[in-house]
Amino acid sequence: MKRTVILGTGHYVPPKVVTNFDLEKMMDTSNEWIVQRTGIRERHFVEPGIGSSDLAYEASIRAIEDAGIDKSEIDFIILATLSPDHYFPGVGVILQAKLGLAGIGALDVRNQCTGFIYALSVADQYIKTGMYKRILVVGAEVQSSNLNFSTEGRDMAVLFGDGAGAVIVGPNEEDNDRGILSTHLFADGRFLKDLWMEKPSPKDNPVFSNKMIEEKRYFPRMDGRSVFKNATVRMPEAVKIALKHNNLTIDDVDLIIPHQANYRITELVARSLGVSMDKVMSNIDKYGNTTAASIPIALDEAIKSGRLKKNDIVVLTAFGSGYTWGSAVIKM
Ligand code: COA
């Protein structure tokens, strides 16, 4: 069976930069608090009218160019997001139309911060079975339009940013062992209320009510300590399971790319795996948490900066709302 290789990567963030100092003007927070607790210094926000599909399109164009393929070679799209342009249909079909690829299948993945790893895992199965030859896998998010930028919402509002990352995957046609070695996916739905956007919900009739709006229940909410605690346990756990599965040790790994949730979480993941931060990718200072986009953005930056080279072993790991978590091991 041919392994799935990454043929090209790309990312895009909207031009508008919002610093911690900008947030200081909107709520009772400080640059010092945000940097100390999260490592975030700035993030990018879209202008009104720009959706996840627009960011996904820009990232996809860059990944297609990087892969050196014609976009018509793409035979399937998988797009991970928690912030679709519309309630329905999914963003995958919107991206498909924007790329001018009418006809090919387009799948949306709704696994929040772990979305890209879930999406990559699905793509890997399709490539290995020979069903598709060129899959565009994207993580794209617009978070900024639905955060509570008052002091009441400061725990969430300072964390998130907008952006998109994309990869093109296909079968390894060469005589070597490069490619995705494994993916491991996990979830525990008992924790859904620890990190969620409760409303609007079709469970309500009518779906929209003044009460729901007055109570501001359409903003995402979280139990930050529960998320922190679980993320620092689940990500290293998923990495260790993946290494064991592949008969690898942490010394065989060239780079770990964790979901960019919080620099302190990343440091604890590194400590739990017994590695220094030299082996761990972090770009949260520039982007904040871009949810499903964080791993493909970081992956693209790691490759383009030369930090990740051909034949290197990279381990991706993520944790997020659901709870969902997982890992992927790739020989680049
Ligand atoms: N600015 C200033 N103060 C803030 C603040 C902000 N943006 N957000 C919260 N605070 C306050 C709290 O209100 C609290 O005040 P109090 O002590 O008067 O009640 C104080 O800071 C400490 O809050 P606490 O929740 O104990 O802080 P923390 O050290 O746990 O850090 C998070 C808070 C949100 C940074 C941390 O819990 C976290 O990163 N959790 C994971 C979140 C995450 O990654 N979510 C997405 C995962 S995919």
Coordinates of N, CA and C and ligand atoms in Angstrom, one line a residue, residues 27-30 33-34 37-38 113 154-155 158-160 195 222 224-225 227-228 259 261-262 264-265 289 319-321, ligand 1:
M27 N -11.3 46.0 26.7 CA -11.8 45.3 27.9 C -10.7 45.5 29.0
D28 N -11.1 45.0 30.2 CA -10.1 45.1 31.3 C -9.1 43.9 31.2
T29 N -8.1 44.1 30.5 CA -7.0 43.1 30.4 C -5.7 43.9 30.2
S30 N -4.6 43.1 30.1 CA -3.3 43.8 29.9 C -2.4 42.9 29.0
W33 N -0.7 40.4 31.2 CA -1.5 39.2 31.6 C -1.6 38.2 30.4
I34 N -1.9 38.7 29.2 CA -2.1 37.8 28.1 C -0.7 37.1 27.7
R37 N 0.1 34.5 30.6 CA -0.8 33.3 30.7 C -0.9 32.5 29.4
T38 N -0.6 33.2 28.2 CA -0.9 32.5 27.0 C 0.3 32.5 26.0
C113 N -10.5 22.2 17.4 CA -9.1 22.3 17.3 C -8.4 21.1 16.8
R154 N -13.5 38.2 28.4 CA -12.0 38.4 28.2 C -11.3 37.0 28.2
D155 N -11.8 36.1 29.0 CA -11.0 34.8 29.1 C -10.9 34.1 27.7
V158 N -9.3 37.0 24.2 CA -7.9 37.2 24.0 C -7.1 36.1 23.3
L159 N -7.8 34.9 23.3 CA -7.1 33.7 22.9 C -7.1 33.5 21.4
F160 N -8.2 33.9 20.7 CA -8.4 33.4 19.3 C -8.0 34.3 18.2
L195 N -16.2 23.4 26.7 CA -15.7 24.3 25.6 C -16.7 24.2 24.5
M222 N -16.1 28.6 27.9 CA -15.2 27.5 28.3 C -14.9 27.5 29.8
G224 N -11.8 27.2 31.4 CA -10.4 27.3 31.0 C -9.5 26.4 31.7
R225 N -9.8 26.2 33.0 CA -8.9 25.3 33.8 C -9.1 23.8 33.4
V227 N -10.0 22.8 30.4 CA -9.4 22.7 29.1 C -7.9 22.6 29.2
F228 N -7.3 23.4 30.1 CA -5.9 23.5 30.3 C -5.4 22.1 30.8
H259 N -1.1 21.6 18.5 CA -2.1 22.7 18.3 C -1.7 23.9 19.2
A261 N -2.7 26.3 21.3 CA -3.8 26.8 22.2 C -3.3 27.8 23.2
N262 N -2.1 27.6 23.7 CA -1.5 28.4 24.8 C -0.1 28.0 24.9
R264 N 1.8 28.1 27.4 CA 2.0 27.3 28.7 C 1.6 25.8 28.5
I265 N 0.6 25.6 27.7 CA 0.1 24.2 27.4 C 1.2 23.6 26.6
N289 N -4.8 31.4 19.0 CA -5.3 30.1 18.7 C -6.3 30.2 17.4
F319 N -5.7 19.1 20.7 CA -6.7 18.9 21.7 C -7.7 20.0 21.6
G320 N -9.0 19.7 21.7 CA -9.9 20.8 21.7 C -11.3 20.4 22.0
S321 N -12.2 21.3 21.7 CA -13.7 21.2 22.1 C -14.2 19.8 21.6
Ligands
COA1 N1 -7.2 39.5 31.1 C1 -7.1 39.7 32.5 N2 -7.6 38.9 33.4 C2 -8.2 37.8 33.0 C3 -8.4 37.5 31.6 C4 -7.9 38.4 30.7 N3 -8.0 38.2 29.4 N4 -9.1 36.4 31.5 C5 -9.3 35.9 32.8 N5 -8.8 36.8 33.6 C6 -8.8 36.8 35.1 C7 -9.9 35.9 35.6 O1 -11.1 36.6 35.7 C8 -9.4 35.6 37.0 O2 -9.7 36.6 37.9 P1 -10.1 36.4 39.4 O3 -8.9 35.7 40.0 O4 -10.3 37.7 39.9 O5 -11.3 35.5 39.3 C9 -7.9 35.6 36.8 O6 -7.6 36.2 35.6 C10 -7.3 34.2 36.8 O7 -8.1 33.4 36.0 P2 -7.7 31.9 35.8 O8 -8.8 31.2 35.0 O9 -7.3 31.2 37.1 O10 -6.4 32.0 34.9 P3 -5.6 30.9 34.3 O11 -4.2 31.0 34.8 O12 -6.3 29.6 34.4 O13 -5.5 31.3 32.8 C11 -6.6 30.8 30.7 C12 -6.8 31.4 32.0 C13 -7.9 31.0 29.9 C14 -5.4 31.5 30.0 C15 -6.2 29.3 30.9 O14 -7.1 28.7 31.7 C16 -6.1 28.6 29.6 O15 -5.3 28.9 28.7 N6 -7.0 27.6 29.4 C17 -7.0 26.8 28.2 C18 -7.8 27.6 27.2 C19 -7.7 27.1 25.8 O16 -6.6 26.9 25.3 N7 -8.8 27.0 25.1 C20 -8.9 26.6 23.8 C21 -8.4 25.2 23.7 S1 -8.4 24.5 22.2

